[in-house]
CSV table of C-alpha atoms and ligand atoms in Angstrom, one decimal:
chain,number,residue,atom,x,y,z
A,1,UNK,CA,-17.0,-11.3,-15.0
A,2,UNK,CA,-18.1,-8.6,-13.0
A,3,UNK,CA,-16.7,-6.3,-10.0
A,4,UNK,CA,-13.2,-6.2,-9.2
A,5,UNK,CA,-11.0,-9.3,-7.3
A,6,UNK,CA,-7.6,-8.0,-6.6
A,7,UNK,CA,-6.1,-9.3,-3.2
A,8,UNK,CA,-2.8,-10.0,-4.5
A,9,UNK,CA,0.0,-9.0,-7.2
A,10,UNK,CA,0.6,-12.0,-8.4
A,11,UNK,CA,-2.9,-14.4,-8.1
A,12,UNK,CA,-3.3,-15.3,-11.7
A,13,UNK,CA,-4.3,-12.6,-13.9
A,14,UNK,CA,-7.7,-13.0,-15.5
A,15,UNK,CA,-8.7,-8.9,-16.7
A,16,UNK,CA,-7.6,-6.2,-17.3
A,17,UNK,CA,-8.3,-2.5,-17.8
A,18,UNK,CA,-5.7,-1.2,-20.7
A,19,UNK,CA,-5.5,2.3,-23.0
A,20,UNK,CA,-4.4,1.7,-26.4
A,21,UNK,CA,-2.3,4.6,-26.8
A,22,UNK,CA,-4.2,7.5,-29.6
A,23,UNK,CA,-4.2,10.7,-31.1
A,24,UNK,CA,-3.4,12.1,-27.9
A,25,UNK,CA,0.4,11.5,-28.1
A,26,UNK,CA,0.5,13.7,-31.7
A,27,UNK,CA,-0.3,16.8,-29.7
A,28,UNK,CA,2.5,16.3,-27.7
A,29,UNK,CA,5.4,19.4,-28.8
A,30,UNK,CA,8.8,20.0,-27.6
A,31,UNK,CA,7.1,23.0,-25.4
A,32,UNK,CA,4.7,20.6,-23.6
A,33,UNK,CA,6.7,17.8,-22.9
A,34,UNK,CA,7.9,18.6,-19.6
A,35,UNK,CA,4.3,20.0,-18.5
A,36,UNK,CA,2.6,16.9,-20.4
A,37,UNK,CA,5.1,14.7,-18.4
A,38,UNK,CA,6.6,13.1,-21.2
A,39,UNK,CA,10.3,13.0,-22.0
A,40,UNK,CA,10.4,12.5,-25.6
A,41,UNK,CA,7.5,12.3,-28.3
A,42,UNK,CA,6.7,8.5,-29.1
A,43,UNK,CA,6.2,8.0,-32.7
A,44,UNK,CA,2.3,6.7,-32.8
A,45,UNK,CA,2.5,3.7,-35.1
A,46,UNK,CA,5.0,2.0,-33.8
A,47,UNK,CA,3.8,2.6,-30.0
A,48,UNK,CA,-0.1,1.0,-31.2
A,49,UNK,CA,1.9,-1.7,-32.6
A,50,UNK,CA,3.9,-1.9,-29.6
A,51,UNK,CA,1.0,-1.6,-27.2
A,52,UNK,CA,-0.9,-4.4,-29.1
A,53,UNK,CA,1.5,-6.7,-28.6
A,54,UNK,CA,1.3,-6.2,-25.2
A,55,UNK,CA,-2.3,-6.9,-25.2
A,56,UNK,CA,-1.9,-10.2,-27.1
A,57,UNK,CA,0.6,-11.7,-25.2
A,58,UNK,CA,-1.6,-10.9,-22.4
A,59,UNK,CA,-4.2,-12.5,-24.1
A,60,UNK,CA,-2.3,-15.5,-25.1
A,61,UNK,CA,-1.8,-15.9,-21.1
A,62,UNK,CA,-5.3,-16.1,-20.8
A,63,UNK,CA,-5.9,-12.6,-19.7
A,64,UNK,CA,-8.9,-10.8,-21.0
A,65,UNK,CA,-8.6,-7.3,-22.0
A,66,UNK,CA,-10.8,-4.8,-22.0
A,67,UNK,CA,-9.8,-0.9,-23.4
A,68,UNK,CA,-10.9,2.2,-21.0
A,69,UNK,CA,-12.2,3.8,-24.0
A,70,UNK,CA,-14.5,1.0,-24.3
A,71,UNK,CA,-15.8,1.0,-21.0
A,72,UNK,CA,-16.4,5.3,-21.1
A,73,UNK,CA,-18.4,4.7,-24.7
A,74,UNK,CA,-20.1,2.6,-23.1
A,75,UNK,CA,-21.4,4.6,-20.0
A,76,UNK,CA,-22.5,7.3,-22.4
A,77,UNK,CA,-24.1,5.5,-25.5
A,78,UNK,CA,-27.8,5.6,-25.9
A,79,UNK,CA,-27.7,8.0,-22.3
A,80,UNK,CA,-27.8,11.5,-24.0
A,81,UNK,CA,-28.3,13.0,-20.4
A,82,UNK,CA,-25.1,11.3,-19.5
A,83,UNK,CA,-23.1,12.2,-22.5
A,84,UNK,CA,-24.1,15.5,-22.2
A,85,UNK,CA,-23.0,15.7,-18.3
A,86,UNK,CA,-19.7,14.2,-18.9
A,87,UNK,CA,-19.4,16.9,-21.8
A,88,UNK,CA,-19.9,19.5,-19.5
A,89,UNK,CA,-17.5,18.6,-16.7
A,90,UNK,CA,-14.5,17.5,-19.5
A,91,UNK,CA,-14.9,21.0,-20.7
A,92,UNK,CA,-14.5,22.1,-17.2
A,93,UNK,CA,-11.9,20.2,-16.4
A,94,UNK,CA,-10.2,21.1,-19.9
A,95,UNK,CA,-10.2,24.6,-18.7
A,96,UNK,CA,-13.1,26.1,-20.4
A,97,UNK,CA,-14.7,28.6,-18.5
A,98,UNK,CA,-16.8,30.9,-20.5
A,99,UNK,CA,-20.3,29.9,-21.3
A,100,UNK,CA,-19.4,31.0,-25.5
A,101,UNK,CA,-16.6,28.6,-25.1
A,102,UNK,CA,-18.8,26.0,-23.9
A,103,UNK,CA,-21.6,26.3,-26.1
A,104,UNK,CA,-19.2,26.3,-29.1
A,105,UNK,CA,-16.9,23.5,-28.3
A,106,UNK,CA,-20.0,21.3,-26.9
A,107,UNK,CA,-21.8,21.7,-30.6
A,108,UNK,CA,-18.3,21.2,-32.1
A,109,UNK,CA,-18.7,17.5,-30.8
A,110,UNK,CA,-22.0,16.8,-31.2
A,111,UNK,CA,-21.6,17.8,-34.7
A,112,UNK,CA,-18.7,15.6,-35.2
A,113,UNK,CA,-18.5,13.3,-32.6
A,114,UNK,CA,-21.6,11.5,-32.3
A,115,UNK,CA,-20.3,8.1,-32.1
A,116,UNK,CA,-19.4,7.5,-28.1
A,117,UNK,CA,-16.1,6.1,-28.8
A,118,UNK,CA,-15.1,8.4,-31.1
A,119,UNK,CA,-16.3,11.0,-28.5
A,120,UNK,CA,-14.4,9.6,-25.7
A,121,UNK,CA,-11.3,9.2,-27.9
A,122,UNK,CA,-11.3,12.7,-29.1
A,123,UNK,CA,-11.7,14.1,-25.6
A,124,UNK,CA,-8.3,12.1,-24.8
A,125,UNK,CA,-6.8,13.6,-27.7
A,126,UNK,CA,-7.7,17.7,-27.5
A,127,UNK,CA,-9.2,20.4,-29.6
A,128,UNK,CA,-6.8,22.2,-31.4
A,129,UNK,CA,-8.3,26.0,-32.2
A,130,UNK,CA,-8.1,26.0,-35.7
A,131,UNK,CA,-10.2,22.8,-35.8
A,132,UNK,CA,-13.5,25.3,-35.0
A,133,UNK,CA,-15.1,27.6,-37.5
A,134,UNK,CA,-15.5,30.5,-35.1
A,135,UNK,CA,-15.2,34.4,-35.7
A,136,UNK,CA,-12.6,35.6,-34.1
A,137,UNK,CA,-12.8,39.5,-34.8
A,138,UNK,CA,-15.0,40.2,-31.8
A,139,UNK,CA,-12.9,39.7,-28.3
A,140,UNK,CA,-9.7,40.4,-27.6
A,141,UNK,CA,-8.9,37.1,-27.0
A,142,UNK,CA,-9.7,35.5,-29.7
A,143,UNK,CA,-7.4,37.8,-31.8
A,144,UNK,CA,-4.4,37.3,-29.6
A,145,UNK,CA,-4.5,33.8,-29.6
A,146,UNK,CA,-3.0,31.5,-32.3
A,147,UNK,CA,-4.6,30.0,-34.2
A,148,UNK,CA,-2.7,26.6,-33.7
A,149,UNK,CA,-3.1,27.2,-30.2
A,150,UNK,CA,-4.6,24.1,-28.6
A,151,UNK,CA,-7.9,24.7,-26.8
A,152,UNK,CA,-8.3,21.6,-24.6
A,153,UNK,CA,-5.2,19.6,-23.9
A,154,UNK,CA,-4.1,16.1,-24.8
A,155,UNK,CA,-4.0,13.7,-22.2
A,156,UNK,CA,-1.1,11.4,-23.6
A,157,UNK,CA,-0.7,9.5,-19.9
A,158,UNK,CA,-3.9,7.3,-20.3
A,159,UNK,CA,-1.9,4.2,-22.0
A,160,UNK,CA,-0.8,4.6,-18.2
A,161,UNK,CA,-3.9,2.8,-16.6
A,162,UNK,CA,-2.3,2.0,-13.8
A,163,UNK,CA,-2.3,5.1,-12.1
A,164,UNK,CA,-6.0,7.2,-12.2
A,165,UNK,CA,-7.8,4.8,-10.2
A,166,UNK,CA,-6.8,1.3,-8.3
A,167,UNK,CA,-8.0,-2.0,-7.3
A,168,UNK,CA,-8.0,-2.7,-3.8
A,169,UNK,CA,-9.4,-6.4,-2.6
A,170,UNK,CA,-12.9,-6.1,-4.1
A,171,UNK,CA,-13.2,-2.2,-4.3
A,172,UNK,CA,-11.5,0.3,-5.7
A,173,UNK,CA,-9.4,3.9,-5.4
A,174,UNK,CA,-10.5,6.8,-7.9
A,175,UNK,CA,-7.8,9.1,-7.7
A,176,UNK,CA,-6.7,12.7,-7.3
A,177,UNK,CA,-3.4,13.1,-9.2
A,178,UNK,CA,-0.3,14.9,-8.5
A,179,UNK,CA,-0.6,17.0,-12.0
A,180,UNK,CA,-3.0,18.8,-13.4
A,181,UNK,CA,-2.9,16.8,-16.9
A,182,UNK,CA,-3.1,13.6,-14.9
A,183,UNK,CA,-5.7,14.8,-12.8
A,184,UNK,CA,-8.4,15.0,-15.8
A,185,UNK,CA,-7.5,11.2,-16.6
A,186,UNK,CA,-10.0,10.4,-13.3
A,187,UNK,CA,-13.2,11.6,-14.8
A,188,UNK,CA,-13.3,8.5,-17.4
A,189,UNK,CA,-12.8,6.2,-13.7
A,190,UNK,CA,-15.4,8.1,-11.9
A,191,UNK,CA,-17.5,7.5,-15.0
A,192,UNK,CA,-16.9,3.7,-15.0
A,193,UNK,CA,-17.4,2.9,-11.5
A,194,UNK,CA,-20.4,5.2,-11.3
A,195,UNK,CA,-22.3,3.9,-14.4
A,196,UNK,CA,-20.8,0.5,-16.3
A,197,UNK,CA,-23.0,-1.8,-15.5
A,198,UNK,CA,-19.4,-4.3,-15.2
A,199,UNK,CA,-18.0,-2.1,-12.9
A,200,UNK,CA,-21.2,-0.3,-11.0
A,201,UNK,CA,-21.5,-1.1,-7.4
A,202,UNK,CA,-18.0,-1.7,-6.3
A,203,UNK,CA,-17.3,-0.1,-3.1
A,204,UNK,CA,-15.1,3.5,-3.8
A,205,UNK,CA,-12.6,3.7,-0.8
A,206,UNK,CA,-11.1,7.1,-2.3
A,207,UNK,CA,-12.7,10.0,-4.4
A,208,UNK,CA,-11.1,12.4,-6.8
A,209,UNK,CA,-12.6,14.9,-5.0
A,210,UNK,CA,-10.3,14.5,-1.9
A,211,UNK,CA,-7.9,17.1,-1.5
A,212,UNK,CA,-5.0,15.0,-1.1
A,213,UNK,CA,-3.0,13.2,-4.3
A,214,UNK,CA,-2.6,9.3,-4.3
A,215,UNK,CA,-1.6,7.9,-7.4
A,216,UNK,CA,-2.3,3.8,-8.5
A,217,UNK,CA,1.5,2.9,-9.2
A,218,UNK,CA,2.2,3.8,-5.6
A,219,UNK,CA,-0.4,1.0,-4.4
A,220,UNK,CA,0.4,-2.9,-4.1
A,221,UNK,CA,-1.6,-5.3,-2.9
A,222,UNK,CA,0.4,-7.5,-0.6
A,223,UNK,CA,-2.5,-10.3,0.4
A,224,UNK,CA,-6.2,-9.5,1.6
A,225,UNK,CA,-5.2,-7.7,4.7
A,226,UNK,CA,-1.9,-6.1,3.7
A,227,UNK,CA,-1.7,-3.2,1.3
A,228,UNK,CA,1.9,-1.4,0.5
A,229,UNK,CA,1.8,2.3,-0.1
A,230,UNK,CA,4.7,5.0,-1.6
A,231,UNK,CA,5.1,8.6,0.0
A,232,UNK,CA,6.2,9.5,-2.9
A,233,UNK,CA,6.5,12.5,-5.7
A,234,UNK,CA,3.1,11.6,-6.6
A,235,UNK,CA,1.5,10.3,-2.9
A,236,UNK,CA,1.4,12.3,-0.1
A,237,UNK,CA,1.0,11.3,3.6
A,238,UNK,CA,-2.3,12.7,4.0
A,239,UNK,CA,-4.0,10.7,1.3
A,240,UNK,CA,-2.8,7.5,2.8
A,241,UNK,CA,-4.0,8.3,5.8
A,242,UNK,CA,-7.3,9.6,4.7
A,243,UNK,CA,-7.3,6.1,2.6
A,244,UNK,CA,-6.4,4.3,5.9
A,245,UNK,CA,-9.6,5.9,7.7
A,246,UNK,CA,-12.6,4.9,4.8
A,247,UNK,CA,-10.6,1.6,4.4
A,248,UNK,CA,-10.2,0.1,8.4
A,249,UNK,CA,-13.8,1.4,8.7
A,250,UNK,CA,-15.5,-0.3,5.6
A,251,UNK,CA,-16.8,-4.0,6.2
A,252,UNK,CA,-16.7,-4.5,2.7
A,253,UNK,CA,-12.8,-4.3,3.2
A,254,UNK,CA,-10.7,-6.7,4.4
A,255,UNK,CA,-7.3,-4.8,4.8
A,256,UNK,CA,-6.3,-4.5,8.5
A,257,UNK,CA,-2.5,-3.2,7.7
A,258,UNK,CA,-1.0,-0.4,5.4
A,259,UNK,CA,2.5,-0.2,5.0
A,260,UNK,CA,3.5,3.1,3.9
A,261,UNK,CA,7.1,3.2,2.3
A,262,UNK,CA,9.0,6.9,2.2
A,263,UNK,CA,10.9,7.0,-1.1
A,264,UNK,CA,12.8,9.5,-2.5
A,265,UNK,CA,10.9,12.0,-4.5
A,266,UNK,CA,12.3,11.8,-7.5
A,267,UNK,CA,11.0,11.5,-11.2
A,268,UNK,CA,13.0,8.4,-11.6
A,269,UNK,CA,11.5,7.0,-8.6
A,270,UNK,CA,7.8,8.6,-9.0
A,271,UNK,CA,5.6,5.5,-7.6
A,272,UNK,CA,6.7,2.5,-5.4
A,273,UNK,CA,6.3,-0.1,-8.5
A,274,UNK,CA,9.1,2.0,-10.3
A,275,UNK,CA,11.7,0.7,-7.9
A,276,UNK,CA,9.9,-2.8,-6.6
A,277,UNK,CA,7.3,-5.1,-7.8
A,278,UNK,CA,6.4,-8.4,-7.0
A,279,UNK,CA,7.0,-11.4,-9.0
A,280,UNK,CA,6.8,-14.4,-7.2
A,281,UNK,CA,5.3,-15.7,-3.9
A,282,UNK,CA,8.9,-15.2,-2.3
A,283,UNK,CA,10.5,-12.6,-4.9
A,284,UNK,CA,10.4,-9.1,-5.9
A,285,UNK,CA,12.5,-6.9,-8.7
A,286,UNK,CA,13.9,-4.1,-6.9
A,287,UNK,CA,16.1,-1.5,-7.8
A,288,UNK,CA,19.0,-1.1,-5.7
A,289,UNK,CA,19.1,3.0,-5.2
A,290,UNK,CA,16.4,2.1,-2.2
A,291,UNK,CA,18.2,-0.7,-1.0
A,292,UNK,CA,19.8,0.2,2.9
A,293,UNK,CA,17.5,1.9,5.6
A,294,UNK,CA,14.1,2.7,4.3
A,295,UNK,CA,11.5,4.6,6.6
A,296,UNK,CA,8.5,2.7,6.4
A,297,UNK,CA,5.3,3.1,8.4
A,298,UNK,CA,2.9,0.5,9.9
A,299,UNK,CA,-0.7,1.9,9.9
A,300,UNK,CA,-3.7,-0.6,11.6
A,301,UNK,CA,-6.8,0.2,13.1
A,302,UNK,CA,-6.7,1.7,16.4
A,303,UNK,CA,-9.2,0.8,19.3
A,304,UNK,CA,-11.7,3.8,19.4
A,305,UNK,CA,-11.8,3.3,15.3
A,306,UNK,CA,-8.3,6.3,15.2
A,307,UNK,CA,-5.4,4.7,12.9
A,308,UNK,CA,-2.1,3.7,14.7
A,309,UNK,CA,1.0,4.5,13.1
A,310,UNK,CA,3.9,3.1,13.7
A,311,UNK,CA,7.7,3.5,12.3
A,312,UNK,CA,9.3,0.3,11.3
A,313,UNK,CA,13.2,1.5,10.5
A,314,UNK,CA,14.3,-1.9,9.0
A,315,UNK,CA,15.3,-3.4,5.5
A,316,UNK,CA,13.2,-3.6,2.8
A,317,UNK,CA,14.1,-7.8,2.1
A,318,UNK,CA,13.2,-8.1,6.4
A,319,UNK,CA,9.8,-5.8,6.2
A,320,UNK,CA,8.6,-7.7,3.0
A,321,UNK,CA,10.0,-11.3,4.7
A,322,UNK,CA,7.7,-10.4,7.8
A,323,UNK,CA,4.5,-8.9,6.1
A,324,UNK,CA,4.4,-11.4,2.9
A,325,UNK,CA,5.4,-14.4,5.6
A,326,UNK,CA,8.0,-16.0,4.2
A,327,UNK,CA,11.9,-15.1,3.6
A,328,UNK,CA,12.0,-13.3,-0.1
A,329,UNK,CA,14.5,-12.4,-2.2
A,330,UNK,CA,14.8,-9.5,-3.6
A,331,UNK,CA,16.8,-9.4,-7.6
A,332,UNK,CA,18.2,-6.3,-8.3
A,333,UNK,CA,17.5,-4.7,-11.7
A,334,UNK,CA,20.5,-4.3,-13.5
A,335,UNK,CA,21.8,-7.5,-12.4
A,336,UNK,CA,24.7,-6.1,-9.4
A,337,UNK,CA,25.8,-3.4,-11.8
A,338,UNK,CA,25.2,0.6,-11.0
A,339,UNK,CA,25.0,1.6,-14.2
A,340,UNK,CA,22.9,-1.4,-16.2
A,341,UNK,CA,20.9,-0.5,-12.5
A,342,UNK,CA,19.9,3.0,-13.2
A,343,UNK,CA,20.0,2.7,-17.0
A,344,UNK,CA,17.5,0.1,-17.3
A,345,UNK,CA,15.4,1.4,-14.3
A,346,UNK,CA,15.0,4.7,-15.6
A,347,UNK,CA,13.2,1.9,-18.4
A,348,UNK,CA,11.1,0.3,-16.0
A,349,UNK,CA,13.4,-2.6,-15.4
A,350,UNK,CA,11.7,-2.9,-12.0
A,351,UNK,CA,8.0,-2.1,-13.1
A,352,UNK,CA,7.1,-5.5,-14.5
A,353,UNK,CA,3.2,-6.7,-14.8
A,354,UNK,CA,2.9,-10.8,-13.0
A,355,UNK,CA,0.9,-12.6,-15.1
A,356,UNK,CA,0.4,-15.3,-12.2
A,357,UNK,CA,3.3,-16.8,-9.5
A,358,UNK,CA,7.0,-16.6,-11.5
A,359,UNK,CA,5.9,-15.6,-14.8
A,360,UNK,CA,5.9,-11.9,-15.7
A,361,UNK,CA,5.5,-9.4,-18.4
A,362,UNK,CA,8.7,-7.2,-19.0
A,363,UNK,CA,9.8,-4.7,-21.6
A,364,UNK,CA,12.8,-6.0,-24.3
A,365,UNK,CA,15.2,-3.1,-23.9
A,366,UNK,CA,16.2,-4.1,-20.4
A,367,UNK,CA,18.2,-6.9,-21.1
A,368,UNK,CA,20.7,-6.9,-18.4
A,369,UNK,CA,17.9,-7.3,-15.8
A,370,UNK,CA,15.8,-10.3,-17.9
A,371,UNK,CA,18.7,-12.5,-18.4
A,372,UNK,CA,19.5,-12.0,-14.5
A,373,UNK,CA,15.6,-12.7,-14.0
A,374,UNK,CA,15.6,-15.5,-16.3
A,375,UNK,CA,18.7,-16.7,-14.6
A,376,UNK,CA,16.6,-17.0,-11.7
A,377,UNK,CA,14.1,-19.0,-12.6
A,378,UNK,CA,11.3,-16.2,-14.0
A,379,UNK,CA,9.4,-16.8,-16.9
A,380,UNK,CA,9.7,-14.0,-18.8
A,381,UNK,CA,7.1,-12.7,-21.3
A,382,UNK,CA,8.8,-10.1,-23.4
A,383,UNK,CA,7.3,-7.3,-25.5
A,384,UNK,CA,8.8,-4.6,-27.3
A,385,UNK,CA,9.1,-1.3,-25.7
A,386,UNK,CA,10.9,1.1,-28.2
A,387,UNK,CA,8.5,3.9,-28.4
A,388,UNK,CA,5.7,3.0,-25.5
A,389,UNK,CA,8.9,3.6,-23.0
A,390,UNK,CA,9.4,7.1,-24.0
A,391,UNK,CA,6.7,8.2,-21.6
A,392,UNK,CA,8.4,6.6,-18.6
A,393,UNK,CA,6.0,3.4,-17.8
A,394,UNK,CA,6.5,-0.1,-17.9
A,395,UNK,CA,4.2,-3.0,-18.2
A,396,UNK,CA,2.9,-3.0,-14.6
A,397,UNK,CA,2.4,1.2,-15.3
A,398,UNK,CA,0.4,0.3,-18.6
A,399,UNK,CA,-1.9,-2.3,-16.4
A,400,UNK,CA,-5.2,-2.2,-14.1
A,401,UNK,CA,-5.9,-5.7,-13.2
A,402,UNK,CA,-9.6,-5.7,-12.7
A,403,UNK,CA,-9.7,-9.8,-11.8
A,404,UNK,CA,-6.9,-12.0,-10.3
A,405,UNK,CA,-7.5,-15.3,-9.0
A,406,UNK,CA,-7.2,-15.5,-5.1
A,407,UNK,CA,-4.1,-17.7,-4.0
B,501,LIG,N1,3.0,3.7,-12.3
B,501,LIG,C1,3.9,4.4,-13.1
B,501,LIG,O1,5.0,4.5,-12.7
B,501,LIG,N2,3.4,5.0,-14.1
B,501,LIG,C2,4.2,5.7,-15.0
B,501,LIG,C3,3.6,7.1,-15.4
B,501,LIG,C4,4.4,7.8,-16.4
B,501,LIG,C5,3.8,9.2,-16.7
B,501,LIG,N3,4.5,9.8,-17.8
B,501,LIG,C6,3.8,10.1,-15.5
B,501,LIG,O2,4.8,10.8,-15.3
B,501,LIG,O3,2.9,10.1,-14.8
């Protein structure tokens, strides 16, 4: 299978592009956590062990699964050219700027890391300064510094795939990202979708290099002319409407109409598919804190090729009825009750992955909202989610579907 097929969120899924969670999340430490964006340090066994469930009930659903870390060793085995390149600009990225630091820390993993995956993996994790053998008596710098100082920092959000780039119809988004640490996750994208010969070719409708930030769990696709957007924490204005320009003038694209929803920025609400996600061809989760007016914005192609915008002040349950063309229903997480609501949404209650129409992938801890789902005639495909739910993602955040099945 190659290229990417996404025109809906709930067509049945048939690939997609996971991060088994690494070394990366044992150079998180109390001081970095909030930076790092993580509230708590997972412990890294049992997260692989819950991530790998995950990834065989997804296989046991007929889904095939394929690792980004894969995809990036890929791209740079047998290339030296390439692997050098992509050295080069991680470096960069990491915050290297002197050509000593360079030339030190680019030996440091050709000398140790010549196998591409074992590259790749170590530039997710980070170099901790006491991992080099270099002299430190002659700059000032160097002697300040600690010596368990870390050098380049982890990037312990990959295991969220959804985010850094997104599928949209047959193309795809390549992301700038809110955060700094986030932002670094888009080079392995940019990689991918530049060079894998899976992936090369599919039309890019947004470029890390825009100035604006857009992140992937603010981005749903509706059907193959409607895409749902979040202003959110993590998505500003701007980027959807710079994403609203290359998209209305691209023939490869067949989205007409962005719907761009104003949420409340708020770390509990950070993308759109933390407080709804669709689950059926008539029903979303939802979590009620954005139930009541919601601004949301209409954007289609204008005339002379400008996009119109327009301001729909309705209900979510009557936008969704009129866009997705049929009444829906929209089940609250939490089941009717405040506190199950904002307990279990602050672990993802809402932020589940569809595996096709009524049957969905959801986290174990969030009880009170599965047995309401269940109640309601979901299938439910439960994983664990003791440790993997410390870095605030659910199954949908974990997720890039590369291939659905059209509907
Ligand atoms: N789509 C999502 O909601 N992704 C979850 C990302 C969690 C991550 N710790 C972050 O703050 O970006």
């Amino acid at each position: 299978m190659t290229g990417v097929n996404v025109k809906s969120e709930i067509g049945p899924l048939k690939k997609v592009i996971l991060h088994r969670p690494g070394k990366e999340l044992l150079n998180l430490t109390p001081d970095t956590l909030e930076r790092l964006l993580f509230d708590d340090i997972p412990f890294l066994e049992i997260a692989q062990q819950e991530h790998d469930a995950f990834a065989q009930a997804l296989r046991d659903n007929g889904v095939e699964v394929v690792y980004l870390e894969d995809l990036m060793a890929d791209v740079i085995r047998d290339n030296a050219a390439l692997r050098s390149q992509f050295i080069e600009e991680w470096l960069e990225e990491a915050d290297i700027h002197t050509p000593k630091w360079h030339k030190l820390l680019h030996e440091y993993l050709d000398a140790n890391y010549a196998d591409p995956k074992a590259l790749v993996e170590k530039t997710m994790e980070g170099i901790h300064l006491d991992e080099l053998e270099v002299d430190r008596s002659n700059s000032l710098i160097d002697q300040v510094s600690s010596p368990t100082k870390m050098v380049c920092d982890p990037m312990p959000n990959l295991y969220f795939t959804r985010d850094p780039f997104a599928m949209v119809g047959n193309g795809v988004t390549i992301h700038r990202m809110y955060s700094v640490t986030r932002n670094r996750e888009t080079m392995y994208g940019k990689y991918i979708f530049d060079n894998h010969p899976d992936f090369k070719g599919t039309p890019q409708y947004y470029s890390r290099d825009n100035a604006f930030h857009i992140e992937g769990g603010d981005i749903l696709n509706i059907n193959d002319h409607v895409l749902a957007i979040g202003i959110s924490q993590r998505t500003e204005p701007d980027a959807i409407d710079t994403l609203a320009q290359g998209i209305f003038h691209d023939e490869r694209s067949s989205i007409d109409t962005i719907l761009a929803f104003d949420i409340p920025n708020s770390r509990a609400f950070m993308h759109l598919d933390t407080v709804f996600t669709q689950i059926d061809h008539d029903k979303f989760t939802i979590h009620p804190g954005i139930l009541g007016p919601l601004t949301v914005f209409e954007l289609t192609k204008g005339a002379e090729g400008e996009v119109k915008v327009k301001r729909l002040d309705s209900d979510l349950e009557s936008i969704l009825t009129k866009y997705v063309g049929q009444p829906v229903q929209l089940l609250q997480c939490g089941a009717g009750d405040r506190i199950a609501a904002e307990r279990e949404q602050w672990n993802d209650g809402s932020n589940t992955l569809c595996i096709e129409p009524g049957k969905i992938c959801v986290y174990q801890r969030n009880n009170v909202t599965n047995d309401f789902l269940y109640k309601n005639g979901l299938e439910l495909v439960v994983i664990p989610s003791c440790e993997l739910s410390r870095g605030r993602g659910g199954p949908r955040c974990m997720s890039m579907p590369a291939w659905r099945e059209d509907l």
